[in-house]
Coordinates of C-alpha atoms in Angstrom, one line a residue:
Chain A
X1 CA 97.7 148.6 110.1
X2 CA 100.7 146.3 110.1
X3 CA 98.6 144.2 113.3
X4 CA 96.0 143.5 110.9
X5 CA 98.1 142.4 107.6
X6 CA 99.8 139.9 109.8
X7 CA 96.5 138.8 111.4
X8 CA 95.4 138.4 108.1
X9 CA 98.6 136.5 106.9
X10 CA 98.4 133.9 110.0
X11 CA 95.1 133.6 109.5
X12 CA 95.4 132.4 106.3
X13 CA 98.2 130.3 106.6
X14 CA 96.5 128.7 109.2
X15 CA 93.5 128.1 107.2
X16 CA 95.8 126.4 104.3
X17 CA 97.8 124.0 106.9
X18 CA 94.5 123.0 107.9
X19 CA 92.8 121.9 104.5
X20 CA 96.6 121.0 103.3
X21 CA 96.0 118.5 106.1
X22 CA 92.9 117.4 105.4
X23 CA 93.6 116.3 102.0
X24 CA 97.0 115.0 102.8
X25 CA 94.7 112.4 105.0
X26 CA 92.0 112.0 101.8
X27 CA 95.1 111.3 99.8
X28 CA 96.4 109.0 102.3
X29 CA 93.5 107.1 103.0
X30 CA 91.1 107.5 100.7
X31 CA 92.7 107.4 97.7
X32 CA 95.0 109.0 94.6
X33 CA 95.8 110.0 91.3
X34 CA 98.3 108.3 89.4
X35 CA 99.9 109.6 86.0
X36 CA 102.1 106.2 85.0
X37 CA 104.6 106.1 82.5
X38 CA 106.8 103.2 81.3
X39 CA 106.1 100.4 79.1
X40 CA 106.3 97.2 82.1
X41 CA 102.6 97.2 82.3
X42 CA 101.1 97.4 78.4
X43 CA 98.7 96.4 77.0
X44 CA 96.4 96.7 80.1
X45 CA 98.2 100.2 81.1
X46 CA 100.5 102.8 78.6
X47 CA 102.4 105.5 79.1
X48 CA 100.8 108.6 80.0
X49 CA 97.6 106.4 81.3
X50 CA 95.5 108.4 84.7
X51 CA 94.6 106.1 87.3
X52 CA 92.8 106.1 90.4
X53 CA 94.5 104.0 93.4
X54 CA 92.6 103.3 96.4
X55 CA 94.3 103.3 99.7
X56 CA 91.5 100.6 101.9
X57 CA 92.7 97.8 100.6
X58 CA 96.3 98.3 101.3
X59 CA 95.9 99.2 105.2
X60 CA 93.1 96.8 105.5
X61 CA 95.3 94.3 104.4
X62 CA 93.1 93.1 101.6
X63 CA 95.2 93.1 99.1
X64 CA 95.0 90.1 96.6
X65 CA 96.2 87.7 93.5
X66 CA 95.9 89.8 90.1
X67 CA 95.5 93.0 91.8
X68 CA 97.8 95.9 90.1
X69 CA 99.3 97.6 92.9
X70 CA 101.2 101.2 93.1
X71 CA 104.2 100.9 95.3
X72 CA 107.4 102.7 96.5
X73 CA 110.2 101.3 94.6
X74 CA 112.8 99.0 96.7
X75 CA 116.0 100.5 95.1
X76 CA 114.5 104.4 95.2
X77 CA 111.9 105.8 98.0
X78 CA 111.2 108.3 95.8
X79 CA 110.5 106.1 92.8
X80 CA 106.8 104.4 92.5
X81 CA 106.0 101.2 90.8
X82 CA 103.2 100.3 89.2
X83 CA 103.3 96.5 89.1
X84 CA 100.7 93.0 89.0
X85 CA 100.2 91.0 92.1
X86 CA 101.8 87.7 90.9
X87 CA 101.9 85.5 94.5
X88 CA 101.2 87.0 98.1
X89 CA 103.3 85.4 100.8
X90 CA 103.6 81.3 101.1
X91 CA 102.4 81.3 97.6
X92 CA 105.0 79.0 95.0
X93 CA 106.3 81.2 92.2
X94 CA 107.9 79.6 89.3
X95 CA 110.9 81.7 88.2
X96 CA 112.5 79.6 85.2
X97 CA 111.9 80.8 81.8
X98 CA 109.0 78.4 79.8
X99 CA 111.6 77.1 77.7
X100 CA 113.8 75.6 80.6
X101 CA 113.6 71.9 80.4
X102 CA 113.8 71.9 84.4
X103 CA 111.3 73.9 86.5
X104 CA 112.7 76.2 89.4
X105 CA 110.7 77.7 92.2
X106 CA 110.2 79.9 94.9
X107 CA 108.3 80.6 97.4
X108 CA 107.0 83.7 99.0
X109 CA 108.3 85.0 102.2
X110 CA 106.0 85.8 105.2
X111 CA 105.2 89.6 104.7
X112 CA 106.1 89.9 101.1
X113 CA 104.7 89.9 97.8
X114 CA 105.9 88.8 93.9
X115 CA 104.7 91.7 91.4
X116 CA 105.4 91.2 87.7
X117 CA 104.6 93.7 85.3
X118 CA 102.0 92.3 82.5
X119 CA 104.9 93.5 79.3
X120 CA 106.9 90.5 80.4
X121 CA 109.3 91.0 77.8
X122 CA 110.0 94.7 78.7
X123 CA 109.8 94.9 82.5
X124 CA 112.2 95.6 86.0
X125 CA 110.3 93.5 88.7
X126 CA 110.5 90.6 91.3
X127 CA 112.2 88.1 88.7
X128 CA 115.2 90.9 88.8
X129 CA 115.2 92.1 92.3
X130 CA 113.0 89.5 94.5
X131 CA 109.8 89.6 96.3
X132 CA 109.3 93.3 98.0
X133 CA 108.1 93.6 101.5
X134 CA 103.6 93.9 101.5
X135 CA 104.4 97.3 103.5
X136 CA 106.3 98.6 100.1
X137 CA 102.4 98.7 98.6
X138 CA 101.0 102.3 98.5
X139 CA 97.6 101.3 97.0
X140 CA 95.7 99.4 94.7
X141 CA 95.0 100.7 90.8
X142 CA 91.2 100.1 90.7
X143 CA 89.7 102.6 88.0
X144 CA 91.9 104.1 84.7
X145 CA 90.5 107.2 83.9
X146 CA 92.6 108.8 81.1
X147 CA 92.3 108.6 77.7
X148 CA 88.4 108.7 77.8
X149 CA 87.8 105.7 75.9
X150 CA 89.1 103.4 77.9
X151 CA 88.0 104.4 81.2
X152 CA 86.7 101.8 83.0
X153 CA 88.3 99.3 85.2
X154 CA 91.4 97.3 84.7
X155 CA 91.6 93.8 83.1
X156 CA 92.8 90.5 84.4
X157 CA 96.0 89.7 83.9
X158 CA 97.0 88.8 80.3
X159 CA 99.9 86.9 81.4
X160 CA 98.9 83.3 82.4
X161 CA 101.5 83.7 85.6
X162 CA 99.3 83.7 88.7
X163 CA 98.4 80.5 90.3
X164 CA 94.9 80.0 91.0
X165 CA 93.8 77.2 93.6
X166 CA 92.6 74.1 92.5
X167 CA 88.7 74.2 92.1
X168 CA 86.9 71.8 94.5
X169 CA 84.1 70.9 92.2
X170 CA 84.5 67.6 90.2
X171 CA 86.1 67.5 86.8
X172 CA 85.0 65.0 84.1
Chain B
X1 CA 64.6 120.3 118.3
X2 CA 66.2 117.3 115.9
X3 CA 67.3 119.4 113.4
X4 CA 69.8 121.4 116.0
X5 CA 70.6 118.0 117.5
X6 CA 71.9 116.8 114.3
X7 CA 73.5 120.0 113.2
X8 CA 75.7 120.0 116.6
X9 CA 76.8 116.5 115.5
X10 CA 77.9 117.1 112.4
X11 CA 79.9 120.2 113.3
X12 CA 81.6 118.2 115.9
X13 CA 82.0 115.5 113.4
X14 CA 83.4 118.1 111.5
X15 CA 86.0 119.3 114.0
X16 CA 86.7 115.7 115.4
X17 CA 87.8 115.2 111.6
X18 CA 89.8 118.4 111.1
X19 CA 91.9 118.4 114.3
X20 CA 92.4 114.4 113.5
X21 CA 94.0 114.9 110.1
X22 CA 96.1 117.9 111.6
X23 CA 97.4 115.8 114.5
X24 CA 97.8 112.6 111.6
X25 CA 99.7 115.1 109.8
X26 CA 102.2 116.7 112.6
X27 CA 103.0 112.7 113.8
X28 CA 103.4 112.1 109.6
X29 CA 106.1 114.8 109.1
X30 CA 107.3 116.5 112.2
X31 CA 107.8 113.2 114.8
X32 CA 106.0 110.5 116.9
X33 CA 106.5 109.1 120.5
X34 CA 107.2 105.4 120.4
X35 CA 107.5 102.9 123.1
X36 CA 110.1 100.3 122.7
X37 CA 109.7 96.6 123.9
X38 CA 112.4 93.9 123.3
X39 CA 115.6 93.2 124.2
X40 CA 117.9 94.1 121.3
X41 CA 118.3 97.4 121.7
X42 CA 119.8 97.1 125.1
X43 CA 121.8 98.7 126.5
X44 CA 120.9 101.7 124.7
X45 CA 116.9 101.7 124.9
X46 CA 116.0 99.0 127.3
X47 CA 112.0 97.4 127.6
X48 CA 109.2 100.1 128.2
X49 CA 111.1 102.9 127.3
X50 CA 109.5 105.9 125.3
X51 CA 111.5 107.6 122.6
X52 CA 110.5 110.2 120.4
X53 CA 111.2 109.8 116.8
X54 CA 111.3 112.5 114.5
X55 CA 110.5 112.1 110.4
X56 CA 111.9 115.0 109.1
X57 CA 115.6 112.8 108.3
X58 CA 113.9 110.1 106.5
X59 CA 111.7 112.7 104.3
X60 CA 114.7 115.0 103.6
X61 CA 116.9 111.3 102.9
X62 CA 119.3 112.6 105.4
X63 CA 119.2 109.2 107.8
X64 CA 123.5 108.2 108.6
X65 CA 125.3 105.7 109.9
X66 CA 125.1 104.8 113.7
X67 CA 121.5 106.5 113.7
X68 CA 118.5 104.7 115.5
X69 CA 115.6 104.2 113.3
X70 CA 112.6 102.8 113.1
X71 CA 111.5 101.1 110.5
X72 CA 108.1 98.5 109.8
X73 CA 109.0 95.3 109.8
X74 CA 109.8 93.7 106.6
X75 CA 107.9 90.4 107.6
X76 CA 104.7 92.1 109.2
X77 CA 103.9 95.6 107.8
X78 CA 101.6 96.2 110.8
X79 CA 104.9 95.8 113.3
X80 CA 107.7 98.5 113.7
X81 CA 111.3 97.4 114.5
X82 CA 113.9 99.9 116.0
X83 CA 116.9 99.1 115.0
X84 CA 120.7 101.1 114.3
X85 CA 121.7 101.5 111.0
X86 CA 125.2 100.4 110.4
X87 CA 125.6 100.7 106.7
X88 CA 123.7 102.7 103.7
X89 CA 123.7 101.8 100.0
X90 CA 127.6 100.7 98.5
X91 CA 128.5 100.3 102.3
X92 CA 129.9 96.7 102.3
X93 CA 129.7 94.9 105.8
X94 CA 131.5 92.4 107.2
X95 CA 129.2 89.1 107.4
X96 CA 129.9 85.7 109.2
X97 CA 128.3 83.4 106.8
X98 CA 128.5 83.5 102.9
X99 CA 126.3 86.9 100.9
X100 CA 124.3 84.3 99.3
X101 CA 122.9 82.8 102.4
X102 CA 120.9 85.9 102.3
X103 CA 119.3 85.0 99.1
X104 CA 118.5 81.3 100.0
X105 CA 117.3 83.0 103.6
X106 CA 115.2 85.4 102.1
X107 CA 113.2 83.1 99.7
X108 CA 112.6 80.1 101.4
X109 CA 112.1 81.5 104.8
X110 CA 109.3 79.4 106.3
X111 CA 108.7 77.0 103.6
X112 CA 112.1 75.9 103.6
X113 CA 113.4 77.0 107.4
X114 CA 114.9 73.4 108.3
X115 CA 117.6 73.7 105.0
X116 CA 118.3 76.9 105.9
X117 CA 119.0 76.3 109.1
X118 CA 121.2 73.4 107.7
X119 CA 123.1 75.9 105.5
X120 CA 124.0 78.1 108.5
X121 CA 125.8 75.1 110.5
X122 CA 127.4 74.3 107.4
X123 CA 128.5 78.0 107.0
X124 CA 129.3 78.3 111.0
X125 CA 131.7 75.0 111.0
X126 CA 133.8 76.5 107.7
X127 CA 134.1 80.0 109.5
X128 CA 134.4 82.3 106.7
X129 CA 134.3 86.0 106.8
X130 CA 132.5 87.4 104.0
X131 CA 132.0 91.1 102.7
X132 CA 128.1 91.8 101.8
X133 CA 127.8 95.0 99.8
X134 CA 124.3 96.9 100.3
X135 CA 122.5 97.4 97.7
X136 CA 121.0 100.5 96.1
X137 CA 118.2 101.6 98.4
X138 CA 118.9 99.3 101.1
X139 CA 120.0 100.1 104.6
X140 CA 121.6 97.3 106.8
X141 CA 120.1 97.6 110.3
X142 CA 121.7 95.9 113.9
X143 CA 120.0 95.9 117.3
X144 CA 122.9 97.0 119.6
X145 CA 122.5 93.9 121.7
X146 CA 123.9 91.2 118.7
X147 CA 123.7 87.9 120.8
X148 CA 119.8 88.7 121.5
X149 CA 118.5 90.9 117.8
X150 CA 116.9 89.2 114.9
X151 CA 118.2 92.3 112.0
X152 CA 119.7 92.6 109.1
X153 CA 122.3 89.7 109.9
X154 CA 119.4 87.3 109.6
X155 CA 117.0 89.0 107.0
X156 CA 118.9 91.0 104.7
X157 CA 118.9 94.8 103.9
X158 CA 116.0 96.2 103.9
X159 CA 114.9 98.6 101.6
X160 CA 115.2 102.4 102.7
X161 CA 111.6 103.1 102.2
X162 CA 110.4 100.9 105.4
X163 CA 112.4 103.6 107.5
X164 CA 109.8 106.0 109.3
X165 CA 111.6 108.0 111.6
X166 CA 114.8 109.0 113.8
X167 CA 115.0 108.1 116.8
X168 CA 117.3 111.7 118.2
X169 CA 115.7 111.6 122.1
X170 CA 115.1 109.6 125.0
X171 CA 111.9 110.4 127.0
X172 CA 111.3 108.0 129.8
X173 CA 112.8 106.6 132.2
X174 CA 113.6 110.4 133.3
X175 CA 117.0 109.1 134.8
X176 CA 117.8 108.0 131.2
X177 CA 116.5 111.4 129.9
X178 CA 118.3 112.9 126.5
X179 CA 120.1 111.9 123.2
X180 CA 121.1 108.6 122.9
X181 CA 124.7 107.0 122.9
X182 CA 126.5 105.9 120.4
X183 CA 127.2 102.2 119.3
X184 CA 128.2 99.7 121.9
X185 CA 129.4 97.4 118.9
X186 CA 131.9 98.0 116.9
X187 CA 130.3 97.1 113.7
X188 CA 130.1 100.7 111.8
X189 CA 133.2 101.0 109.5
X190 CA 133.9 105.0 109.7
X191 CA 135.4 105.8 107.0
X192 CA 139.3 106.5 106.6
X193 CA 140.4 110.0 108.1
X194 CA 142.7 111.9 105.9
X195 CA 145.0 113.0 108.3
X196 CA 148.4 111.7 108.6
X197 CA 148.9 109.2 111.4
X198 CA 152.2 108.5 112.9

């Protein structure tokens, strides 16, 4: 009698390390839910926002200018950041305020990345603490899906930060 | 006669997938094998060795001073360094050039190499001694072999999250079999005892 309860017990411990597993792997690389809170990234996400972050772009390396990107925090591991793509690495980032009558910049370094939040006025990122290294990146936000009416996917950045590359087509 | 050929494929799919998260899983939280190449280890883990690495200290935050870690690379996140750790967050370490060096390194790292490398003459020919204090989620990391290990000296802290495991046992060479020594350098700064020394 007791031979069969703990059959039964191992069996089903078994059985929940083994889909335990297999959605710690559809969380890792498929792709997971995020409940974000904070104010660094309004209008285009508010406290309380659900949003889906896929996991392919991160480890195919495809990662890219404007993106919103969840990653783990440099000062906390156990902290996540929810943050814009500003400049990827080589890319020039200006870091004086508009009013400053002379421009500083910076640039990039190899393997890291400049996030900004889009609530400049109210937000912790790379102008405080520096570019983060591109392995900090957990994934990239691609869908919000709470509150209902705005579901739908994210919108460009409202900030007019991110340096796009000069168009090759003529200008008149 | 297709029908049973695709079913078999799918269950083996099936299993192929199962068994591959479980083993994904066991390397994610129990510990992985590893083999080292480089120099800046040395002499502690030399070229070719194989080490096994455990995760459970860096989930459970429990990684110390004078531990081997690796870590990914904070300039490649597809490349794993394996370095010591010689000081946690608030630890301050004793650096040869000036703390902001680091800054000016850090920033204009390939864009700007040939002023950096102009900074550090200027820094080696004054010979200060300057105290760096780690910040806040930041480990500083040292290969044991200092004359030939690009670390923390030359990039910075890095941030604690890039850790990814222990590294508590030596596997191969089998003459070199078991734990690993402590530091060769004297770079760790133990903290005061409190007994009374005479």
């Amino acid at each position: 009698m007791f031979r069969r309860v703990l059959g039964k017990t191992l069996g089903f411990v078994g059985y929940t390390i083994q889909y335990g597993c297999i959605a710690h792997c559809a969380f890792e690389y498929i792709g997971e839910f995020v409940v974000c809170s904070g104010p660094s990234m309004e209008p285009t996400i508010v406290n309380h926002d659900v949003v889906f972050s896929e996991r392919m772009s991160r480890h195919l390396c495809k990662i890219q200018k404007g993106d919103i990107v969840i990653a783990k925090s440099p000062f906390d591991p156990n902290v996540n950041i929810c943050k814009r793509v500003i400049g990827l690495e080589g890319d020039k980032i200006c870091t004086s305020s508009p009013s400053n009558l002379f421009k500083t910049h910076k640039y990039v370094p190899k393997g890291h990345v400049w996030l900004e939040g889009d609530n400049l006025k109210n937000s912790t990122d790379s102008r405080s603490y520096g570019p983060i290294p591109y392995a900090l990146i957990r994934g990239r936000v691609c869908l919000k899906l709470w509150p209902p009416h705005t579901f739908g996917t994210l919108s460009e950045s409202p900030t007019q930060r991110i340096n796009k590359p000069p168009s090759n087509s003529d200008s008149d």
